[in-house]
Coordinates of C-alpha atoms and ligand atoms in Angstrom, one line a residue:
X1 CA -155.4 5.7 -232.3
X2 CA -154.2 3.0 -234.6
X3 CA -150.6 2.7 -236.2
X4 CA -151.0 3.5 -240.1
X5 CA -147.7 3.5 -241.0
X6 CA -143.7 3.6 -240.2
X7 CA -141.3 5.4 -242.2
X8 CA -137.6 5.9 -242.2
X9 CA -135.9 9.4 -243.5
X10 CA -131.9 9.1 -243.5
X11 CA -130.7 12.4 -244.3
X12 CA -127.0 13.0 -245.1
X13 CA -124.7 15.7 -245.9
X14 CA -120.7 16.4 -246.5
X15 CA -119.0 18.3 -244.0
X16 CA -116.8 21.1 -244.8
X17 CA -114.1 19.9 -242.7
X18 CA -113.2 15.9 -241.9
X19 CA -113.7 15.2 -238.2
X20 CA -112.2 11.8 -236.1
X21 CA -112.4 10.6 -233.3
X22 CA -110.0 7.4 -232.3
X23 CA -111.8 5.0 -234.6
X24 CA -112.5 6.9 -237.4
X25 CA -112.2 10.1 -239.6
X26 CA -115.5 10.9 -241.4
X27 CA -116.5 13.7 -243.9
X28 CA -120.1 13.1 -243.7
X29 CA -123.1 13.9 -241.0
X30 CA -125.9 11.6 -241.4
X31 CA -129.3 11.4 -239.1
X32 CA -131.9 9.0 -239.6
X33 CA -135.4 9.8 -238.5
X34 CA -138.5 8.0 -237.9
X35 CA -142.2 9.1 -238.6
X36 CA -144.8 6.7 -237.4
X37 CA -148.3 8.2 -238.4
X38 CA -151.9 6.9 -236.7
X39 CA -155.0 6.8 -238.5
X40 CA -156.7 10.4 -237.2
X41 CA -153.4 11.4 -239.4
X42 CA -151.3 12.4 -236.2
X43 CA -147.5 12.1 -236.9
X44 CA -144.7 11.0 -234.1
X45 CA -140.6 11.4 -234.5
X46 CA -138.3 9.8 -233.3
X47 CA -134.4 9.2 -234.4
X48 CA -132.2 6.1 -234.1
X49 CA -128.6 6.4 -233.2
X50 CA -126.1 5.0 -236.7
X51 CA -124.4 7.1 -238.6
X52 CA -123.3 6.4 -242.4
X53 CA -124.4 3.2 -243.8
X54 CA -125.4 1.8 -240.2
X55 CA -128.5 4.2 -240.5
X56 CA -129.0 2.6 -244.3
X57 CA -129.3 -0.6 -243.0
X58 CA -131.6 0.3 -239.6
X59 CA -134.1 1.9 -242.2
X60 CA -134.3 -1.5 -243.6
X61 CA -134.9 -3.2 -239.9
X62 CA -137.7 -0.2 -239.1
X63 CA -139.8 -0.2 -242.2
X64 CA -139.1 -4.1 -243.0
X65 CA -139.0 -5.9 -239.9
X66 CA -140.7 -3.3 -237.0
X67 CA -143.3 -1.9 -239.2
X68 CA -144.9 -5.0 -239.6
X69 CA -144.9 -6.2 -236.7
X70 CA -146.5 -2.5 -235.6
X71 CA -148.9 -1.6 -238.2
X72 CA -152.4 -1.7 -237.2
X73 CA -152.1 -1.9 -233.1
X74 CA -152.5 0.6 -231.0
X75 CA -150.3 3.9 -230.4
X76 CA -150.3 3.7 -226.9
X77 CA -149.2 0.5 -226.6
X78 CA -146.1 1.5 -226.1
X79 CA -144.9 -1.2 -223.5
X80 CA -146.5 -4.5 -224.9
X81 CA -145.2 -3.1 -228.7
X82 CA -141.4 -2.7 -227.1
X83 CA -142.3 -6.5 -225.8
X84 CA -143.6 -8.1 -229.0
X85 CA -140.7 -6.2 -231.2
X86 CA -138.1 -7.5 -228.6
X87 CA -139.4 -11.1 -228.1
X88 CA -139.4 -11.3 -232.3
X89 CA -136.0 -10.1 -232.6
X90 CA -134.2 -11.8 -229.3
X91 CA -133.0 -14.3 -231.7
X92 CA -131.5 -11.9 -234.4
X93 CA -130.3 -9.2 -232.2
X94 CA -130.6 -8.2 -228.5
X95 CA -127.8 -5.5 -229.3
X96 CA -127.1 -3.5 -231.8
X97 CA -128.9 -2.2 -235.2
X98 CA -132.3 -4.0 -234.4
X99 CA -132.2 -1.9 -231.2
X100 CA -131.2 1.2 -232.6
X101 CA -133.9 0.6 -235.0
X102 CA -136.6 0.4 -232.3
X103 CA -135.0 3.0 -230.2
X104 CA -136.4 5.2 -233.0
X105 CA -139.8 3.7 -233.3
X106 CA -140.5 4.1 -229.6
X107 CA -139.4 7.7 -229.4
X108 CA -141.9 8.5 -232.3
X109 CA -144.9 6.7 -230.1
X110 CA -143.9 8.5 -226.5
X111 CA -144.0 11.7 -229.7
X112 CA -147.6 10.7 -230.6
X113 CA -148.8 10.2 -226.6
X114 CA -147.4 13.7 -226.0
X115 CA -149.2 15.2 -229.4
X116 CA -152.3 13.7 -228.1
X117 CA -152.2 14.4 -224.6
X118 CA -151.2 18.2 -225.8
X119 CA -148.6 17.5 -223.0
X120 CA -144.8 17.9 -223.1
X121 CA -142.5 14.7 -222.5
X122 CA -141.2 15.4 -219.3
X123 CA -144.6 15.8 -218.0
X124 CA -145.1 12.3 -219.6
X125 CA -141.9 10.7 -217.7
X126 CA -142.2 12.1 -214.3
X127 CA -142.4 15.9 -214.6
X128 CA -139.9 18.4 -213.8
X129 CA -136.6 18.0 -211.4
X130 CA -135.4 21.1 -212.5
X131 CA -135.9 24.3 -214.0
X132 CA -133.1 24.8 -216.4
X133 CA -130.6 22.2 -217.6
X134 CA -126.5 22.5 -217.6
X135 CA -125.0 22.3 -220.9
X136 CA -121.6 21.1 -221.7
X137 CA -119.8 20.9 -225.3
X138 CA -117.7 19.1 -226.7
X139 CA -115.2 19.7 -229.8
X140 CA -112.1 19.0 -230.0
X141 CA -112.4 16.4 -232.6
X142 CA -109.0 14.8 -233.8
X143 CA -107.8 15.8 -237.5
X144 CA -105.0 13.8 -239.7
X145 CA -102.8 16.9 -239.2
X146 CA -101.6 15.3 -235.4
X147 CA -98.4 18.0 -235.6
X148 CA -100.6 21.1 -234.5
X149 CA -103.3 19.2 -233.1
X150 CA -102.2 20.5 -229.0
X151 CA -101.9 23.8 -230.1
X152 CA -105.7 23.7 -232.0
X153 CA -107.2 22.2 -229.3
X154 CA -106.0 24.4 -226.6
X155 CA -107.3 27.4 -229.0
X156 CA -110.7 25.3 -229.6
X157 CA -111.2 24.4 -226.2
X158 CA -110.6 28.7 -225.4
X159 CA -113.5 29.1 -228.1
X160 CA -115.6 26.9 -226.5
X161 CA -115.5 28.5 -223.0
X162 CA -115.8 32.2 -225.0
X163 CA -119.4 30.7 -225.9
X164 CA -120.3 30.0 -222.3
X165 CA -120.0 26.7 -221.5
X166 CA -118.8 25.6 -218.1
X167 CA -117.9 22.4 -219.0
X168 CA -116.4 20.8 -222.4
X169 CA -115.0 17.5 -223.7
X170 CA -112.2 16.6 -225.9
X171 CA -111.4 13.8 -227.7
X172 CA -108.2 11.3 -227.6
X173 CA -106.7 8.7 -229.5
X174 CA -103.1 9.5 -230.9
X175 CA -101.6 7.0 -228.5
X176 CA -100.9 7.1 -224.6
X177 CA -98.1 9.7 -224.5
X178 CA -99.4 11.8 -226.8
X179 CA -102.7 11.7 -225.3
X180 CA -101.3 13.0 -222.2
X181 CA -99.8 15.7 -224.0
X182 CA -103.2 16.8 -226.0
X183 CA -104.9 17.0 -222.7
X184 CA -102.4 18.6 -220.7
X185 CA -102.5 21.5 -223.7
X186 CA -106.5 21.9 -223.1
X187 CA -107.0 21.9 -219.5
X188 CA -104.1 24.8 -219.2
X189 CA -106.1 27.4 -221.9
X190 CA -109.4 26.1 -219.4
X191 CA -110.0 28.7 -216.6
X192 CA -109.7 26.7 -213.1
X193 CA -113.6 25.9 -212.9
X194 CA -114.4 25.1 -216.0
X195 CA -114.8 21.3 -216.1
X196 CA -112.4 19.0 -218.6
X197 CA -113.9 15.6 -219.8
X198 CA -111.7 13.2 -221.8
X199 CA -113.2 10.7 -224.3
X200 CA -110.9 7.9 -225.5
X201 CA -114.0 5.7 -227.6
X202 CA -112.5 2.9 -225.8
X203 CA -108.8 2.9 -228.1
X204 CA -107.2 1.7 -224.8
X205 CA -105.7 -1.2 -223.1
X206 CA -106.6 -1.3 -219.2
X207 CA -102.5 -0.8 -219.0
X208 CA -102.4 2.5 -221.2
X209 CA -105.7 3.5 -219.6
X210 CA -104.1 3.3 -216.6
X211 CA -101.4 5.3 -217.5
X212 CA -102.9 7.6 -219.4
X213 CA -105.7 8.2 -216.6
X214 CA -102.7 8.7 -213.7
X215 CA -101.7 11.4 -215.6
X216 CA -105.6 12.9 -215.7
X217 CA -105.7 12.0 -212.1
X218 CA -103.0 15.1 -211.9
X219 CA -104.7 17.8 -214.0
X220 CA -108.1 17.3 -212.5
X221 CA -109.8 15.6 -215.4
X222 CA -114.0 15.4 -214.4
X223 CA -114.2 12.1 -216.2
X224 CA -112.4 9.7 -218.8
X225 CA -114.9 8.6 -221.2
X226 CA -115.4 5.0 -222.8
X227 CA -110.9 4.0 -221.8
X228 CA -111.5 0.5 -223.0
X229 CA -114.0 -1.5 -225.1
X230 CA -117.8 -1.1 -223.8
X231 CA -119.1 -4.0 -223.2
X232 CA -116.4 -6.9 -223.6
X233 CA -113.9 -5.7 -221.2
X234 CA -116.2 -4.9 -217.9
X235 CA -113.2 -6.2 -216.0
X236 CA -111.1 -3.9 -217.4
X237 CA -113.7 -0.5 -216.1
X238 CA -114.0 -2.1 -212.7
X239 CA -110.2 -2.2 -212.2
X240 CA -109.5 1.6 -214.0
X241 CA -112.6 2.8 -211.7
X242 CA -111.2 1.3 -208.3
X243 CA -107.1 2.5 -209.4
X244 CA -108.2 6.3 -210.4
X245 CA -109.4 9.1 -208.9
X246 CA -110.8 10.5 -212.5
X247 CA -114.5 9.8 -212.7
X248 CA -114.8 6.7 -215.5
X249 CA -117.7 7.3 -217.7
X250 CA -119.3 4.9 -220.5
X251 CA -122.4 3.3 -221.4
X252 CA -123.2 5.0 -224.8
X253 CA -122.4 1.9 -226.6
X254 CA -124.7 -0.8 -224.5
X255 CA -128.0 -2.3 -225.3
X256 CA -131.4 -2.9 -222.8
X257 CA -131.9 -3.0 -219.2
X258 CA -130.1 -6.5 -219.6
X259 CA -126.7 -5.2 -221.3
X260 CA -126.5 -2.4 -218.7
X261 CA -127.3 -4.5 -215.4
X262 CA -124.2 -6.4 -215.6
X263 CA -122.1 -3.0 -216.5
X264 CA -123.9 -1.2 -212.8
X265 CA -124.1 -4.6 -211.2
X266 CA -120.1 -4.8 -211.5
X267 CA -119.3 -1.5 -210.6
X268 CA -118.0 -0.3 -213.5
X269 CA -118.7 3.5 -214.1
X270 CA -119.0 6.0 -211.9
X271 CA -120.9 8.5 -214.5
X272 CA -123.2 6.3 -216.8
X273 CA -124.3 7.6 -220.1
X274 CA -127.3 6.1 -221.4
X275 CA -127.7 6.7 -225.1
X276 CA -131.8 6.7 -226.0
X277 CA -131.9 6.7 -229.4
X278 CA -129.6 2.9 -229.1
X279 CA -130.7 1.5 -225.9
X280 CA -134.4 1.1 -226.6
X281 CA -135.9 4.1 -226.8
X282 CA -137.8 5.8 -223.9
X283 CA -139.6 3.0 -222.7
X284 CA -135.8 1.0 -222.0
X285 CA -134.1 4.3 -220.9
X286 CA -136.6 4.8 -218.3
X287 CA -136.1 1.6 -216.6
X288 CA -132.0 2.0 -217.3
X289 CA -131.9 5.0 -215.7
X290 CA -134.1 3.5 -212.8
X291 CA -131.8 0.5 -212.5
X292 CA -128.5 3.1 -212.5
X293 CA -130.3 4.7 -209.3
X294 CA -130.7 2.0 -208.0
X295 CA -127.1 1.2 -208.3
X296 CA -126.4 5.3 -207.1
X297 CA -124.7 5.5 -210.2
X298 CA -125.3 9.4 -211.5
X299 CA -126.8 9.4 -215.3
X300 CA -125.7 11.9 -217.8
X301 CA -127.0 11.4 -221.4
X302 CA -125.0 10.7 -224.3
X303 CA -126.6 12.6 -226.9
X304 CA -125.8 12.9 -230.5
X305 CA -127.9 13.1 -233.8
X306 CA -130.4 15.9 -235.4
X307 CA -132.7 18.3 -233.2
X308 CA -135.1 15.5 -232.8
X309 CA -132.5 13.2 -230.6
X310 CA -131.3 16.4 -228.9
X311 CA -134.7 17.8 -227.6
X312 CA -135.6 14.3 -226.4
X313 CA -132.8 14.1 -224.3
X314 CA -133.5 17.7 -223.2
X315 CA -136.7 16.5 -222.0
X316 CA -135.6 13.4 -220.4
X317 CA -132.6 15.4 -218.2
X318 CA -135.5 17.8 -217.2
X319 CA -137.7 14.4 -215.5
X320 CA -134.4 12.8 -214.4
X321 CA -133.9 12.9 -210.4
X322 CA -131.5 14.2 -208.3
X323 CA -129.7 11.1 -207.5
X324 CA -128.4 11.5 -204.3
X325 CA -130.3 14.6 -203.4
X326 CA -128.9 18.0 -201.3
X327 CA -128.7 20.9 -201.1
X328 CA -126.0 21.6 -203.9
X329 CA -126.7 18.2 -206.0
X330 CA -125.1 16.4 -208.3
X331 CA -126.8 17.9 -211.8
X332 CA -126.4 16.1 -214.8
X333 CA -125.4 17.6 -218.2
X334 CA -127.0 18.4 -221.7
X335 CA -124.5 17.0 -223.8
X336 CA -124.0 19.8 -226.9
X337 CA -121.5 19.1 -230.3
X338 CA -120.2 22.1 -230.5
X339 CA -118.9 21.0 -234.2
X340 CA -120.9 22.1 -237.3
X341 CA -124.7 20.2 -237.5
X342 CA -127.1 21.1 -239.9
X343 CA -129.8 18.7 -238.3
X344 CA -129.8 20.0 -235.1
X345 CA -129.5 23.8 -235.8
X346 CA -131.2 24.1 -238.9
X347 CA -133.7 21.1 -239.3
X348 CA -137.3 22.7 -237.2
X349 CA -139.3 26.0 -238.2
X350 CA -138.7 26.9 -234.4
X351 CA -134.5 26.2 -233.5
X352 CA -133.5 25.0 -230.3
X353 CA -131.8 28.0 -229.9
X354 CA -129.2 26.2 -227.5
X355 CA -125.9 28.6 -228.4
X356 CA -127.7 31.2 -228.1
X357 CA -129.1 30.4 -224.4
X358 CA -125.4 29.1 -223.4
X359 CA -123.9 32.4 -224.3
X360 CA -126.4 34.6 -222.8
X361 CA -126.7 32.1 -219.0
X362 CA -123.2 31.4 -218.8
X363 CA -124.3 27.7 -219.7
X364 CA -127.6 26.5 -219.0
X365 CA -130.6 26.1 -221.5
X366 CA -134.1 26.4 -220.8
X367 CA -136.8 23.8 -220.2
X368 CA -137.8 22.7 -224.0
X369 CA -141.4 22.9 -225.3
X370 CA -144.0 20.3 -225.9
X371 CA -146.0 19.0 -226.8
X372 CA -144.2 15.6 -227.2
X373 CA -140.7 16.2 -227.5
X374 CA -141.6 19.3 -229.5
X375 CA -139.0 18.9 -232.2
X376 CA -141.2 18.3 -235.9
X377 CA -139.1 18.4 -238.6
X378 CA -139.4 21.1 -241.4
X379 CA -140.3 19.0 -244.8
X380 CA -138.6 21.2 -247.0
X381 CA -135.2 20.6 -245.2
X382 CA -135.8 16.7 -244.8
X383 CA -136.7 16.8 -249.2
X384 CA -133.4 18.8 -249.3
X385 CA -130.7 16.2 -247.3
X386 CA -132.8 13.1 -247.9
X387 CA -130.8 10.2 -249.2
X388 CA -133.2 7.2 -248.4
Ligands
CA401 CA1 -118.4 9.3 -226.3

């Protein structure tokens, strides 16, 4: 089963309403896919974290740079290709857009061994730790009208628990007091056992963090998400996780087994959240998640993108073990936008389905389907929101 050929499909499409998040507002939802075909004509997908012109450029890096390097070898050789890829690029990249790029590459292979195999991915990483998996969704995005913004995310955070989730996130970023104020708003329209998660996307100083997480230590936050900057300010998540009760939670934005063994190694997070179509793909995550258990450190997924990224992950939390074990243990979470997304609700013949499954189990979503990750894009939709 030889490699024929790697393509890129970046798909794009306006919103109807602007969404932000501290960094950024954006108007537009953009996935980029990867299809790596084999000579008996099988096809593997996988998806690499970017939005917006990131994913432009990533295309570029997978059909330019990877595929060539690809093209020809074997499809199994998922570990030596991940090794030859990495070794090229070391000197351009060990972070960043050439990783996202063969994040997306390696998914579609682990894709192919499944479709081969007739097997579903989480018998191919370990089989199943569980038979259903938690859900929780976030919202709560921030909007230029700041004025109203408590009183819409109090009613939005309400929705969200009215669709059966146990768990939701919201979003931060107007400044420290502010902050406060925004969460404070939330977590009193949440009912007492539904779980509130905070995600800054590391807007903070350690000193606001720490003042802005004192006050989460009081409304019994579950975690604060990304406080300071990800990778360049490790000093600054040891101190926040040693001063606050509030879980600290991060990860999404680091690179490799080497990016994330400094970030366990220093004690940094007590929640980490590996991201797999950025790290590396399946092949890194696998030993990152490892390396966190190693460290005790509990994994929950970031997960973002089209139905593709989604059902991976869904597929990865059903292998992962219980880390530590019990009788009631520590369960990691599906991680669900609950904002509008075309590529994730709209983009396979056969949906996920995951709202639908929330609402009716009070938050939990079934085991997903194989074979591979299960997810094959419809081509009509990808001609229809294809911009490269
Ligand atoms: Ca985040």
């Amino acid at each position: 089963m030889k490699i024929k050929s790697v393509k890129s499909h970046v798909l794009s499409y306006d919103l109807d309403e602007e969404l932000g998040y501290s960094q950024q507002y954006y108007a537009r939802r953009t996935a980029h896919l990867v299809a790596v075909e084999t000579d008996d004509g099988l096809v593997g997908w996988g998806e690499c974290f970017g939005p917006g012109n990131v994913a432009l450029a990533n295309k570029v890096i997978v059909e330019q740079v990877i595929a060539p390097m690809v093209v020809g070898e074997s499809a199994f050789d998922r570990e030596r290709l991940w090794h030859k890829v990495y070794n090229l690029l070391r000197d351009h990249g060990q972070k960043g857009m050439p990783m996202q790029a063969l994040s997306g590459v390696d998914i579609a292979l682990w894709d192919l061994f499944g479709k081969v195999t007739g097997q579903p991915l989480y018998n191919l990483v370990g089989g199943r730790c569980r038979e259903r998996i938690a859900v929780y969704g976030y919202g709560m995005m921030l909007r230029r009208d700041t004025a109203g913004l408590a009183a819409r995310f109090a009613a939005e955070a309400a929705e969200i628990e009215a669709a059966g989730f146990r768990a939701t996130k919201m979003k931060v970023g107007l400044g420290p007091k502010a902050d406060i104020e925004l969460v404070r708003a939330v977590r009193a329209s949440l009912g007492e056992d539904t779980r509130l998660m905070v995600d800054a996307n590391h807007c903070y100083t350690t000193p606001d963090a720490l003042y802005v997480g004192r006050a989460m230590d009081e409304l019994d936050i579950y975690w604060f998400e990304e406080p300071v900057a990800p990778e360049e300010d490790q000093a600054g998540y040891a101190e926040l996780r040693r001063t606050l009760r509030t879980n600290i939670s991060g990860g999404e934005a680091e690179f490799s087994r080497w990016g994330w063994r400094p970030l366990l190694e220093n004690r940094c997070l007590d929640i980490a959240q590996p991201e797999v179509c950025a790290l590396g793909g399946i092949s890194e995550y696998l030993k990152v998640l490892a390396m966190a258990h190693a460290h005790f450190t509990p994994v929950i997924n970031h997960v973002w993108g089209s139905a593709v990224a989604v059902a991976t992950n869904m597929h990865l939390l059903a292998a992962m073990p219980h880390m530590p074990g019990g009788l009631h243990p520590f369960e990691p979470m599906l991680e669900f936008d609950t904002t509008p997304n075309l590529f994730r609700d709209e983009m396979l013949r056969e949906p996920l389905d995951i709202q639908q499954q929330v609402k009716d189990s009070g938050g939990w979503v079934a085991l997903p389907k194989g074979p591979g990750h299960g997810a094959v894009p419809d081509p009509d939709f990808l001609d229809r929101y294809r911009i490269a």
